[in-house]
Amino acid sequence: MNKKFLHLLSILILCGIVVSACASSPATTEAPAAEAPAAEADTTTDTTAEEAAPVSETPSCGTDPVVLNAYFETGFDLPFKLAEEFTKQYPNVTWDIKQDQFANLINETPRLLAGDNAPDLIRLPTMVSFAKQGLLMNLDDYATAFGWDEWPVPQLDQNRVGEDGTRGSGSLYAMGLNYSLTGIFYNKELAAQIGMTEAPATLAELEDLLASAKAAGLLPIMQWGSAKSGMGLAFPLQALMASVGPAQPISDWIYQKEGATIDTESNLVAAQHLQDWIDNGYFPTDINAIEYTDANARFGQGEGVFMFNGDWQNASYDTDMPGNVGFFLMPPAEAGGGPAAMSAPLTYGIAANAKNADCAAFFLNWVASNQTAREIDVAVGGSNPGGPADAVMPAVTEGSVTNETLAAGVVLGKTGSAMDFIANATSAIFAQGWTPELQKMVGGKQDAAGLLEAVQAEYLRELEE
Amino acid sequence: MLPVCSKQSRLNIYGNWKSKESGCVTMPEFSKLSSLMKKTSDKVRVPNKVSRRFSLGGKDRRETIIGGLFVTPALVMYAIFVLVPLVLSVYYSFFRWNGITPMTWVGLKNYRTVFEVPDLLATIFNAFKLVLFFSIIPVGLGLIVASVIQRVGSGRFGSITRTVLFLPQVIPLVAAGIIWGWLLALPGLINEVLTAVGLESFTRAWLGDFTWALPSVGMIGVWVLLGFCTVLLSTGITKIDPALYESARIDGASWWNEFLSITVPLLKYEIGVCLTVTVINALSAFDIVYVSTAGGPGNSTAVPGVKIYILAFTEQRIGLASALAVLLMILVLVVVLPLQRLNREEE
């Protein structure tokens, strides 16, 4: 309160008579924070109390007109298409959709969630801090009501935040519209040129292929690396980490588990592999200046045999190089080992004080369980729609790379392990840790050991905040 | 209440950060310009009339009040959008705050962090390297171009040159940054030209190269600011009595002699303005750097403006961002105030 008074005093002195302008003081900014409950389990019941009695029957959108207030990510059609179809099936629901770039959403989300007209549905770039600050609705009651708890476990894991602020277990704070998968895309024509007849089964086989691509005068791997897009070498690095070592410590680090470190022996081996790849000239020489879209365009034009990327790019690869693009998961170092891949939900959450939380939750359930929605999900999004274990996987156009990514997803689900992205460990670890340090590695100013050390130091510094 | 709050906090935070840029930018600039304007008005008008305005006759007092009323709207805007954010960011810099939850007092810890984390301190050194490109080169080149225009003839040729050089000022910096990004890419035009003239060994990804990224960003700055300096300086040259040049020429002075003995000394106020504005541009650079490299590769082009933005909005560390911003403002003042004094002493 004392602080509030100080605020007010300083503002009053400064603004003098202009009372209306004084409304833009931080004195009031603090109010929602003070009211917002810390991440406690009763958030849901608090905020939904006025809408419906705590979920006794399955929540729905009712029959009265509802306007869902949503924030989507610019450049991705999927949520827009789903919203359109949802209104077709439930005409009483209309949408008020705002959109912004992902990078802007990272900066805007806390203020949107804390605002008065808080979004019913919002694309979440990160979630731990918002959950801890009490800005996100706890979805546990909805999970029970809709039976999400019975879905295959890995789907919801990444969206859970524990009371100690670690991810991976605890209460559910978000749902995925779909579950993307990363791995290695390849140009079929070029791969045939270097004698690749089937996907490599071990890391050594993959490295042989890279060497023969280089020897054949081809660019082995197309990847991006500009600070404007974020360093794309984080993809092969994480793939290597999970190939030479266990995936669990990487997940623990991403989930900010107590004592977790990225600076481990097996990760060092992985980073050394990456450094060898760089030194061998397996990546474009101008990688530090290549943006994400440029890298994809160049790969589409036939530059690069392989590219580490995710299935969200399927539709555009199918357009750029129809029938000529394939996909496989990063092979394990030892023959017969299980594959591991970065696989993250396209995360959407509900603000703690959203007006139409029930309807938003109903929508999230509909996306995963309605067959038309699942078809849109696969056709437009290119990724696995998730949902109940017994749900039918929609058919895919013949020759589309989506067939291969979906099949790989099944393999991963049975024998492998899925991880979130190492760039998502903290909100700034990508921009302040991985990107600059990997760029230095490309520039010959950082080695494998130094890379892991520097990123771990940045990680600890950010957690300290 | 809540929507207002969210807008408010955004406005505040934005204002904060912006204040570092524009708040401190406008003040020295303004005082320099006003002193210049005063100088010219003193010369042109009858000086007595100016000072008599401020004596306290009854009629004059009424005029003062009316004058004050005219100033009020601007003053209020200035207070709300410059002074308040300025004071607030100094205030925030003593707290740990993510912009939403309650603030925690940390004293000078944020300032200590700036000096302890090498990446943060490095941004300040980068800013000084940019001064070479944003100030020294444009002012130097601008002087040469202006005096060449003056000598060769200020007719059509002069005005076309000035217009062409000034055009970059009209283009939004973000658009310029994007286009320069394309030109400087490995498959870009600049490398194509180098290859065409046989300098293939010099081709590189200019913005992705540790050695060349900062100079490349600097050259974009030269391109933007050269026109500004040229226009200002060649306007100044027209003020110089042509008789001076004439007599110099009769005495057989070369272009270089004329340049050193007449043009540069008589343009010192304009040079002062150019240096002030461009130095501030360099130290508080944001848009060109953010759009062309976003601070990469490996922080080699990170400048305080970009770092403040990332700290405040990506990392939600408003306190640390404010501390860096306050230091940036102090830095700008430390550099710019001596420049001001230099001009004033010679009045």
JSON list of N, CA and C in Angstrom, two decimals, chain A residues 3 7 14 18 21 23-26 28-29 32-33 107 110-111 114-116 133 227-228 285-286 288 427-428 432 436 439-440 443 445 461 465, chain B residues 2-3 5-6 8-9 11-13 76 80 91-92 96 98 100-101 103 186 205 208 210 291-294 297-298 307 309 313-317:
[
{"chain": "A", "resi": 3, "resn": "LYS", "atom": "N", "xyz": [3.72, 1.53, -1.26]},
{"chain": "A", "resi": 3, "resn": "LYS", "atom": "CA", "xyz": [4.28, 1.71, -2.59]},
{"chain": "A", "resi": 3, "resn": "LYS", "atom": "C", "xyz": [3.27, 2.40, -3.50]},
{"chain": "A", "resi": 7, "resn": "HIS", "atom": "N", "xyz": [3.64, 5.85, -5.60]},
{"chain": "A", "resi": 7, "resn": "HIS", "atom": "CA", "xyz": [3.27, 5.97, -7.00]},
{"chain": "A", "resi": 7, "resn": "HIS", "atom": "C", "xyz": [2.40, 7.17, -7.22]},
{"chain": "A", "resi": 14, "resn": "LEU", "atom": "N", "xyz": [3.69, 15.21, -10.68]},
{"chain": "A", "resi": 14, "resn": "LEU", "atom": "CA", "xyz": [4.11, 15.41, -12.07]},
{"chain": "A", "resi": 14, "resn": "LEU", "atom": "C", "xyz": [2.98, 15.88, -12.96]},
{"chain": "A", "resi": 18, "resn": "VAL", "atom": "N", "xyz": [-3.77, 17.98, -14.64]},
{"chain": "A", "resi": 18, "resn": "VAL", "atom": "CA", "xyz": [-4.37, 17.20, -15.72]},
{"chain": "A", "resi": 18, "resn": "VAL", "atom": "C", "xyz": [-4.88, 15.86, -15.20]},
{"chain": "A", "resi": 21, "resn": "ALA", "atom": "N", "xyz": [-5.39, 12.76, -17.58]},
{"chain": "A", "resi": 21, "resn": "ALA", "atom": "CA", "xyz": [-4.16, 12.15, -18.06]},
{"chain": "A", "resi": 21, "resn": "ALA", "atom": "C", "xyz": [-3.52, 11.31, -16.97]},
{"chain": "A", "resi": 23, "resn": "ALA", "atom": "N", "xyz": [-4.83, 9.33, -15.22]},
{"chain": "A", "resi": 23, "resn": "ALA", "atom": "CA", "xyz": [-5.36, 7.96, -15.20]},
{"chain": "A", "resi": 23, "resn": "ALA", "atom": "C", "xyz": [-4.31, 6.99, -15.71]},
{"chain": "A", "resi": 24, "resn": "SER", "atom": "N", "xyz": [-3.39, 7.47, -16.51]},
{"chain": "A", "resi": 24, "resn": "SER", "atom": "CA", "xyz": [-2.39, 6.55, -17.05]},
{"chain": "A", "resi": 24, "resn": "SER", "atom": "C", "xyz": [-1.21, 6.41, -16.11]},
{"chain": "A", "resi": 25, "resn": "SER", "atom": "N", "xyz": [-1.50, 6.21, -14.86]},
{"chain": "A", "resi": 25, "resn": "SER", "atom": "CA", "xyz": [-0.41, 6.02, -13.90]},
{"chain": "A", "resi": 25, "resn": "SER", "atom": "C", "xyz": [-0.35, 4.57, -13.50]},
{"chain": "A", "resi": 26, "resn": "PRO", "atom": "N", "xyz": [0.80, 4.16, -13.01]},
{"chain": "A", "resi": 26, "resn": "PRO", "atom": "CA", "xyz": [0.95, 2.76, -12.63]},
{"chain": "A", "resi": 26, "resn": "PRO", "atom": "C", "xyz": [0.27, 2.47, -11.30]},
{"chain": "A", "resi": 28, "resn": "THR", "atom": "N", "xyz": [-2.72, 2.37, -10.63]},
{"chain": "A", "resi": 28, "resn": "THR", "atom": "CA", "xyz": [-3.80, 1.43, -10.86]},
{"chain": "A", "resi": 28, "resn": "THR", "atom": "C", "xyz": [-3.29, 0.14, -11.48]},
{"chain": "A", "resi": 29, "resn": "THR", "atom": "N", "xyz": [-2.14, 0.24, -12.13]},
{"chain": "A", "resi": 29, "resn": "THR", "atom": "CA", "xyz": [-1.62, -0.96, -12.77]},
{"chain": "A", "resi": 29, "resn": "THR", "atom": "C", "xyz": [-1.41, -2.07, -11.77]},
{"chain": "A", "resi": 32, "resn": "PRO", "atom": "N", "xyz": [-4.63, -4.95, -10.42]},
{"chain": "A", "resi": 32, "resn": "PRO", "atom": "CA", "xyz": [-4.99, -6.31, -10.84]},
{"chain": "A", "resi": 32, "resn": "PRO", "atom": "C", "xyz": [-4.01, -7.32, -10.29]},
{"chain": "A", "resi": 33, "resn": "ALA", "atom": "N", "xyz": [-2.74, -6.90, -10.16]},
{"chain": "A", "resi": 33, "resn": "ALA", "atom": "CA", "xyz": [-1.75, -7.83, -9.66]},
{"chain": "A", "resi": 33, "resn": "ALA", "atom": "C", "xyz": [-2.07, -8.20, -8.22]},
{"chain": "A", "resi": 107, "resn": "ASN", "atom": "N", "xyz": [5.51, -10.49, -26.00]},
{"chain": "A", "resi": 107, "resn": "ASN", "atom": "CA", "xyz": [5.57, -9.25, -25.23]},
{"chain": "A", "resi": 107, "resn": "ASN", "atom": "C", "xyz": [4.21, -8.79, -24.72]},
{"chain": "A", "resi": 110, "resn": "PRO", "atom": "N", "xyz": [1.25, -11.01, -21.20]},
{"chain": "A", "resi": 110, "resn": "PRO", "atom": "CA", "xyz": [0.97, -10.72, -19.79]},
{"chain": "A", "resi": 110, "resn": "PRO", "atom": "C", "xyz": [-0.04, -9.59, -19.63]},
{"chain": "A", "resi": 111, "resn": "ARG", "atom": "N", "xyz": [0.08, -8.57, -20.45]},
{"chain": "A", "resi": 111, "resn": "ARG", "atom": "CA", "xyz": [-0.83, -7.44, -20.31]},
{"chain": "A", "resi": 111, "resn": "ARG", "atom": "C", "xyz": [-2.24, -7.78, -20.82]},
{"chain": "A", "resi": 114, "resn": "ALA", "atom": "N", "xyz": [-3.86, -9.85, -18.08]},
{"chain": "A", "resi": 114, "resn": "ALA", "atom": "CA", "xyz": [-4.16, -9.08, -16.88]},
{"chain": "A", "resi": 114, "resn": "ALA", "atom": "C", "xyz": [-5.24, -8.04, -17.14]},
{"chain": "A", "resi": 115, "resn": "GLY", "atom": "N", "xyz": [-5.55, -7.79, -18.41]},
{"chain": "A", "resi": 115, "resn": "GLY", "atom": "CA", "xyz": [-6.49, -6.74, -18.76]},
{"chain": "A", "resi": 115, "resn": "GLY", "atom": "C", "xyz": [-7.92, -7.08, -18.41]},
{"chain": "A", "resi": 116, "resn": "ASP", "atom": "N", "xyz": [-8.81, -6.13, -18.62]},
{"chain": "A", "resi": 116, "resn": "ASP", "atom": "CA", "xyz": [-10.20, -6.30, -18.23]},
{"chain": "A", "resi": 116, "resn": "ASP", "atom": "C", "xyz": [-10.93, -7.23, -19.18]},
{"chain": "A", "resi": 133, "resn": "GLN", "atom": "N", "xyz": [1.74, -16.38, -11.95]},
{"chain": "A", "resi": 133, "resn": "GLN", "atom": "CA", "xyz": [1.20, -15.07, -11.62]},
{"chain": "A", "resi": 133, "resn": "GLN", "atom": "C", "xyz": [-0.32, -15.09, -11.49]},
{"chain": "A", "resi": 227, "resn": "ALA", "atom": "N", "xyz": [19.55, -13.83, -35.99]},
{"chain": "A", "resi": 227, "resn": "ALA", "atom": "CA", "xyz": [18.97, -13.49, -34.68]},
{"chain": "A", "resi": 227, "resn": "ALA", "atom": "C", "xyz": [17.53, -13.03, -34.82]},
{"chain": "A", "resi": 228, "resn": "LYS", "atom": "N", "xyz": [17.16, -12.61, -36.05]},
{"chain": "A", "resi": 228, "resn": "LYS", "atom": "CA", "xyz": [15.78, -12.14, -36.23]},
{"chain": "A", "resi": 228, "resn": "LYS", "atom": "C", "xyz": [14.79, -13.29, -36.15]},
{"chain": "A", "resi": 285, "resn": "THR", "atom": "N", "xyz": [27.30, -21.22, -45.52]},
{"chain": "A", "resi": 285, "resn": "THR", "atom": "CA", "xyz": [28.30, -20.33, -44.92]},
{"chain": "A", "resi": 285, "resn": "THR", "atom": "C", "xyz": [27.67, -19.06, -44.36]},
{"chain": "A", "resi": 286, "resn": "ASP", "atom": "N", "xyz": [26.53, -18.65, -44.94]},
{"chain": "A", "resi": 286, "resn": "ASP", "atom": "CA", "xyz": [25.90, -17.42, -44.48]},
{"chain": "A", "resi": 286, "resn": "ASP", "atom": "C", "xyz": [24.79, -17.68, -43.47]},
{"chain": "A", "resi": 288, "resn": "ASN", "atom": "N", "xyz": [24.37, -17.41, -40.37]},
{"chain": "A", "resi": 288, "resn": "ASN", "atom": "CA", "xyz": [24.07, -16.39, -39.36]},
{"chain": "A", "resi": 288, "resn": "ASN", "atom": "C", "xyz": [23.21, -15.24, -39.89]},
{"chain": "A", "resi": 427, "resn": "SER", "atom": "N", "xyz": [11.67, -17.70, -20.94]},
{"chain": "A", "resi": 427, "resn": "SER", "atom": "CA", "xyz": [11.14, -16.87, -22.02]},
{"chain": "A", "resi": 427, "resn": "SER", "atom": "C", "xyz": [12.26, -16.22, -22.84]},
{"chain": "A", "resi": 428, "resn": "ALA", "atom": "N", "xyz": [13.44, -16.06, -22.28]},
{"chain": "A", "resi": 428, "resn": "ALA", "atom": "CA", "xyz": [14.49, -15.36, -23.03]},
{"chain": "A", "resi": 428, "resn": "ALA", "atom": "C", "xyz": [15.69, -16.23, -23.35]},
{"chain": "A", "resi": 432, "resn": "GLN", "atom": "N", "xyz": [18.65, -14.81, -25.68]},
{"chain": "A", "resi": 432, "resn": "GLN", "atom": "CA", "xyz": [19.83, -14.38, -24.93]},
{"chain": "A", "resi": 432, "resn": "GLN", "atom": "C", "xyz": [20.87, -15.48, -24.76]},
{"chain": "A", "resi": 436, "resn": "PRO", "atom": "N", "xyz": [22.72, -16.26, -29.56]},
{"chain": "A", "resi": 436, "resn": "PRO", "atom": "CA", "xyz": [24.05, -15.66, -29.66]},
{"chain": "A", "resi": 436, "resn": "PRO", "atom": "C", "xyz": [25.18, -16.68, -29.54]},
{"chain": "A", "resi": 439, "resn": "GLN", "atom": "N", "xyz": [25.51, -18.75, -32.70]},
{"chain": "A", "resi": 439, "resn": "GLN", "atom": "CA", "xyz": [26.06, -17.89, -33.75]},
{"chain": "A", "resi": 439, "resn": "GLN", "atom": "C", "xyz": [27.56, -17.73, -33.56]},
{"chain": "A", "resi": 440, "resn": "LYS", "atom": "N", "xyz": [27.98, -17.61, -32.31]},
{"chain": "A", "resi": 440, "resn": "LYS", "atom": "CA", "xyz": [29.42, -17.51, -32.05]},
{"chain": "A", "resi": 440, "resn": "LYS", "atom": "C", "xyz": [30.13, -18.79, -32.47]},
{"chain": "A", "resi": 443, "resn": "GLY", "atom": "N", "xyz": [30.72, -18.65, -35.99]},
{"chain": "A", "resi": 443, "resn": "GLY", "atom": "CA", "xyz": [31.78, -17.69, -36.28]},
{"chain": "A", "resi": 443, "resn": "GLY", "atom": "C", "xyz": [33.13, -18.09, -35.73]},
{"chain": "A", "resi": 445, "resn": "LYS", "atom": "N", "xyz": [33.91, -18.48, -32.62]},
{"chain": "A", "resi": 445, "resn": "LYS", "atom": "CA", "xyz": [34.22, -17.77, -31.39]},
{"chain": "A", "resi": 445, "resn": "LYS", "atom": "C", "xyz": [33.72, -18.50, -30.14]},
{"chain": "A", "resi": 461, "resn": "ARG", "atom": "N", "xyz": [20.88, -17.40, -14.42]},
{"chain": "A", "resi": 461, "resn": "ARG", "atom": "CA", "xyz": [20.68, -15.96, -14.19]},
{"chain": "A", "resi": 461, "resn": "ARG", "atom": "C", "xyz": [19.21, -15.60, -14.35]},
{"chain": "A", "resi": 465, "resn": "GLU", "atom": "N", "xyz": [15.84, -14.49, -11.34]},
{"chain": "A", "resi": 465, "resn": "GLU", "atom": "CA", "xyz": [14.99, -13.30, -11.35]},
{"chain": "A", "resi": 465, "resn": "GLU", "atom": "C", "xyz": [13.66, -13.54, -10.65]},
{"chain": "B", "resi": 2, "resn": "LEU", "atom": "N", "xyz": [-10.11, -2.82, -15.17]},
{"chain": "B", "resi": 2, "resn": "LEU", "atom": "CA", "xyz": [-8.99, -3.57, -15.71]},
{"chain": "B", "resi": 2, "resn": "LEU", "atom": "C", "xyz": [-8.50, -3.17, -17.11]},
{"chain": "B", "resi": 3, "resn": "PRO", "atom": "N", "xyz": [-9.44, -2.84, -18.03]},
{"chain": "B", "resi": 3, "resn": "PRO", "atom": "CA", "xyz": [-8.89, -2.56, -19.36]},
{"chain": "B", "resi": 3, "resn": "PRO", "atom": "C", "xyz": [-8.03, -1.34, -19.34]},
{"chain": "B", "resi": 5, "resn": "CYS", "atom": "N", "xyz": [-6.32, -0.41, -16.96]},
{"chain": "B", "resi": 5, "resn": "CYS", "atom": "CA", "xyz": [-5.04, -0.76, -16.36]},
{"chain": "B", "resi": 5, "resn": "CYS", "atom": "C", "xyz": [-4.09, -1.32, -17.40]},
{"chain": "B", "resi": 6, "resn": "SER", "atom": "N", "xyz": [-4.62, -2.22, -18.20]},
{"chain": "B", "resi": 6, "resn": "SER", "atom": "CA", "xyz": [-3.69, -2.87, -19.11]},
{"chain": "B", "resi": 6, "resn": "SER", "atom": "C", "xyz": [-3.15, -1.85, -20.08]},
{"chain": "B", "resi": 8, "resn": "GLN", "atom": "N", "xyz": [-2.86, 1.23, -19.49]},
{"chain": "B", "resi": 8, "resn": "GLN", "atom": "CA", "xyz": [-1.97, 2.12, -18.75]},
{"chain": "B", "resi": 8, "resn": "GLN", "atom": "C", "xyz": [-0.59, 1.53, -18.63]},
{"chain": "B", "resi": 9, "resn": "SER", "atom": "N", "xyz": [-0.57, 0.27, -18.23]},
{"chain": "B", "resi": 9, "resn": "SER", "atom": "CA", "xyz": [0.76, -0.28, -18.00]},
{"chain": "B", "resi": 9, "resn": "SER", "atom": "C", "xyz": [1.52, -0.32, -19.30]},
{"chain": "B", "resi": 11, "resn": "LEU", "atom": "N", "xyz": [1.15, 1.73, -21.78]},
{"chain": "B", "resi": 11, "resn": "LEU", "atom": "CA", "xyz": [1.54, 3.10, -22.09]},
{"chain": "B", "resi": 11, "resn": "LEU", "atom": "C", "xyz": [2.75, 3.48, -21.26]},
{"chain": "B", "resi": 12, "resn": "ASN", "atom": "N", "xyz": [2.68, 3.10, -19.97]},
{"chain": "B", "resi": 12, "resn": "ASN", "atom": "CA", "xyz": [3.79, 3.45, -19.11]},
{"chain": "B", "resi": 12, "resn": "ASN", "atom": "C", "xyz": [5.08, 2.82, -19.54]},
{"chain": "B", "resi": 13, "resn": "ILE", "atom": "N", "xyz": [4.98, 1.53, -19.76]},
{"chain": "B", "resi": 13, "resn": "ILE", "atom": "CA", "xyz": [6.20, 0.83, -20.10]},
{"chain": "B", "resi": 13, "resn": "ILE", "atom": "C", "xyz": [6.75, 1.34, -21.41]},
{"chain": "B", "resi": 76, "resn": "VAL", "atom": "N", "xyz": [2.02, 20.54, -21.31]},
{"chain": "B", "resi": 76, "resn": "VAL", "atom": "CA", "xyz": [1.31, 19.43, -20.69]},
{"chain": "B", "resi": 76, "resn": "VAL", "atom": "C", "xyz": [1.65, 18.13, -21.42]},
{"chain": "B", "resi": 80, "resn": "ILE", "atom": "N", "xyz": [3.49, 14.89, -19.84]},
{"chain": "B", "resi": 80, "resn": "ILE", "atom": "CA", "xyz": [2.88, 13.56, -19.78]},
{"chain": "B", "resi": 80, "resn": "ILE", "atom": "C", "xyz": [3.71, 12.53, -20.52]},
{"chain": "B", "resi": 91, "resn": "TYR", "atom": "N", "xyz": [12.51, 5.65, -11.41]},
{"chain": "B", "resi": 91, "resn": "TYR", "atom": "CA", "xyz": [11.89, 4.99, -10.25]},
{"chain": "B", "resi": 91, "resn": "TYR", "atom": "C", "xyz": [11.90, 3.47, -10.42]},
{"chain": "B", "resi": 92, "resn": "TYR", "atom": "N", "xyz": [11.47, 2.98, -11.59]},
{"chain": "B", "resi": 92, "resn": "TYR", "atom": "CA", "xyz": [11.42, 1.53, -11.82]},
{"chain": "B", "resi": 92, "resn": "TYR", "atom": "C", "xyz": [12.81, 0.91, -11.70]},
{"chain": "B", "resi": 96, "resn": "ARG", "atom": "N", "xyz": [12.82, -4.66, -8.73]},
{"chain": "B", "resi": 96, "resn": "ARG", "atom": "CA", "xyz": [12.69, -5.82, -9.59]},
{"chain": "B", "resi": 96, "resn": "ARG", "atom": "C", "xyz": [11.20, -5.91, -9.91]},
{"chain": "B", "resi": 98, "resn": "ASN", "atom": "N", "xyz": [8.21, -7.32, -13.04]},
{"chain": "B", "resi": 98, "resn": "ASN", "atom": "CA", "xyz": [7.94, -7.94, -14.33]},
{"chain": "B", "resi": 98, "resn": "ASN", "atom": "C", "xyz": [6.83, -7.22, -15.08]},
{"chain": "B", "resi": 100, "resn": "ILE", "atom": "N", "xyz": [3.79, -6.70, -13.98]},
{"chain": "B", "resi": 100, "resn": "ILE", "atom": "CA", "xyz": [2.46, -7.12, -13.58]},
{"chain": "B", "resi": 100, "resn": "ILE", "atom": "C", "xyz": [2.34, -7.28, -12.06]},
{"chain": "B", "resi": 101, "resn": "THR", "atom": "N", "xyz": [3.10, -8.18, -11.53]},
{"chain": "B", "resi": 101, "resn": "THR", "atom": "CA", "xyz": [2.99, -8.44, -10.08]},
{"chain": "B", "resi": 101, "resn": "THR", "atom": "C", "xyz": [3.68, -7.32, -9.30]},
{"chain": "B", "resi": 103, "resn": "MET", "atom": "N", "xyz": [6.02, -4.81, -7.21]},
{"chain": "B", "resi": 103, "resn": "MET", "atom": "CA", "xyz": [7.44, -4.54, -7.41]},
{"chain": "B", "resi": 103, "resn": "MET", "atom": "C", "xyz": [8.21, -4.83, -6.12]},
{"chain": "B", "resi": 186, "resn": "LEU", "atom": "N", "xyz": [23.94, -12.91, -48.61]},
{"chain": "B", "resi": 186, "resn": "LEU", "atom": "CA", "xyz": [24.93, -13.58, -49.45]},
{"chain": "B", "resi": 186, "resn": "LEU", "atom": "C", "xyz": [24.48, -13.62, -50.92]},
{"chain": "B", "resi": 205, "resn": "ALA", "atom": "N", "xyz": [28.28, -12.94, -46.17]},
{"chain": "B", "resi": 205, "resn": "ALA", "atom": "CA", "xyz": [26.97, -12.55, -45.62]},
{"chain": "B", "resi": 205, "resn": "ALA", "atom": "C", "xyz": [27.24, -11.39, -44.67]},
{"chain": "B", "resi": 208, "resn": "GLY", "atom": "N", "xyz": [25.81, -11.29, -41.27]},
{"chain": "B", "resi": 208, "resn": "GLY", "atom": "CA", "xyz": [25.98, -12.49, -40.46]},
{"chain": "B", "resi": 208, "resn": "GLY", "atom": "C", "xyz": [27.43, -12.73, -40.10]},
{"chain": "B", "resi": 210, "resn": "PHE", "atom": "N", "xyz": [30.90, -11.79, -38.06]},
{"chain": "B", "resi": 210, "resn": "PHE", "atom": "CA", "xyz": [31.24, -11.14, -36.80]},
{"chain": "B", "resi": 210, "resn": "PHE", "atom": "C", "xyz": [32.02, -9.85, -37.01]},
{"chain": "B", "resi": 291, "resn": "VAL", "atom": "N", "xyz": [15.88, -4.17, -36.99]},
{"chain": "B", "resi": 291, "resn": "VAL", "atom": "CA", "xyz": [15.33, -4.73, -38.22]},
{"chain": "B", "resi": 291, "resn": "VAL", "atom": "C", "xyz": [16.38, -5.46, -39.05]},
{"chain": "B", "resi": 292, "resn": "SER", "atom": "N", "xyz": [17.62, -4.96, -39.06]},
{"chain": "B", "resi": 292, "resn": "SER", "atom": "CA", "xyz": [18.60, -5.61, -39.94]},
{"chain": "B", "resi": 292, "resn": "SER", "atom": "C", "xyz": [19.28, -6.82, -39.30]},
{"chain": "B", "resi": 293, "resn": "THR", "atom": "N", "xyz": [19.59, -6.76, -38.01]},
{"chain": "B", "resi": 293, "resn": "THR", "atom": "CA", "xyz": [20.30, -7.90, -37.40]},
{"chain": "B", "resi": 293, "resn": "THR", "atom": "C", "xyz": [19.69, -8.38, -36.09]},
{"chain": "B", "resi": 294, "resn": "ALA", "atom": "N", "xyz": [18.85, -7.59, -35.46]},
{"chain": "B", "resi": 294, "resn": "ALA", "atom": "CA", "xyz": [18.31, -7.91, -34.14]},
{"chain": "B", "resi": 294, "resn": "ALA", "atom": "C", "xyz": [19.42, -8.15, -33.12]},
{"chain": "B", "resi": 297, "resn": "PRO", "atom": "N", "xyz": [25.24, -11.14, -35.37]},
{"chain": "B", "resi": 297, "resn": "PRO", "atom": "CA", "xyz": [25.44, -12.48, -34.81]},
{"chain": "B", "resi": 297, "resn": "PRO", "atom": "C", "xyz": [26.15, -12.43, -33.46]},
{"chain": "B", "resi": 298, "resn": "GLY", "atom": "N", "xyz": [25.69, -13.28, -32.55]},
{"chain": "B", "resi": 298, "resn": "GLY", "atom": "CA", "xyz": [26.33, -13.39, -31.24]},
{"chain": "B", "resi": 298, "resn": "GLY", "atom": "C", "xyz": [26.50, -12.07, -30.52]},
{"chain": "B", "resi": 307, "resn": "LYS", "atom": "N", "xyz": [18.82, -3.97, -26.59]},
{"chain": "B", "resi": 307, "resn": "LYS", "atom": "CA", "xyz": [18.88, -4.75, -25.35]},
{"chain": "B", "resi": 307, "resn": "LYS", "atom": "C", "xyz": [17.78, -4.31, -24.38]},
{"chain": "B", "resi": 309, "resn": "TYR", "atom": "N", "xyz": [14.92, -3.14, -25.15]},
{"chain": "B", "resi": 309, "resn": "TYR", "atom": "CA", "xyz": [13.66, -3.69, -25.66]},
{"chain": "B", "resi": 309, "resn": "TYR", "atom": "C", "xyz": [13.52, -5.16, -25.27]},
{"chain": "B", "resi": 313, "resn": "PHE", "atom": "N", "xyz": [10.60, -6.38, -22.72]},
{"chain": "B", "resi": 313, "resn": "PHE", "atom": "CA", "xyz": [9.41, -7.01, -23.28]},
{"chain": "B", "resi": 313, "resn": "PHE", "atom": "C", "xyz": [9.53, -8.52, -23.45]},
{"chain": "B", "resi": 314, "resn": "THR", "atom": "N", "xyz": [10.72, -9.02, -23.76]},
{"chain": "B", "resi": 314, "resn": "THR", "atom": "CA", "xyz": [10.86, -10.47, -23.88]},
{"chain": "B", "resi": 314, "resn": "THR", "atom": "C", "xyz": [11.11, -11.09, -22.51]},
{"chain": "B", "resi": 315, "resn": "GLU", "atom": "N", "xyz": [12.01, -10.46, -21.76]},
{"chain": "B", "resi": 315, "resn": "GLU", "atom": "CA", "xyz": [12.35, -11.04, -20.47]},
{"chain": "B", "resi": 315, "resn": "GLU", "atom": "C", "xyz": [11.48, -10.54, -19.33]},
{"chain": "B", "resi": 316, "resn": "GLN", "atom": "N", "xyz": [10.66, -9.53, -19.59]},
{"chain": "B", "resi": 316, "resn": "GLN", "atom": "CA", "xyz": [9.82, -8.94, -18.54]},
{"chain": "B", "resi": 316, "resn": "GLN", "atom": "C", "xyz": [10.65, -8.47, -17.35]},
{"chain": "B", "resi": 317, "resn": "ARG", "atom": "N", "xyz": [11.82, -7.92, -17.60]},
{"chain": "B", "resi": 317, "resn": "ARG", "atom": "CA", "xyz": [12.63, -7.39, -16.50]},
{"chain": "B", "resi": 317, "resn": "ARG", "atom": "C", "xyz": [12.65, -5.87, -16.62]}
]
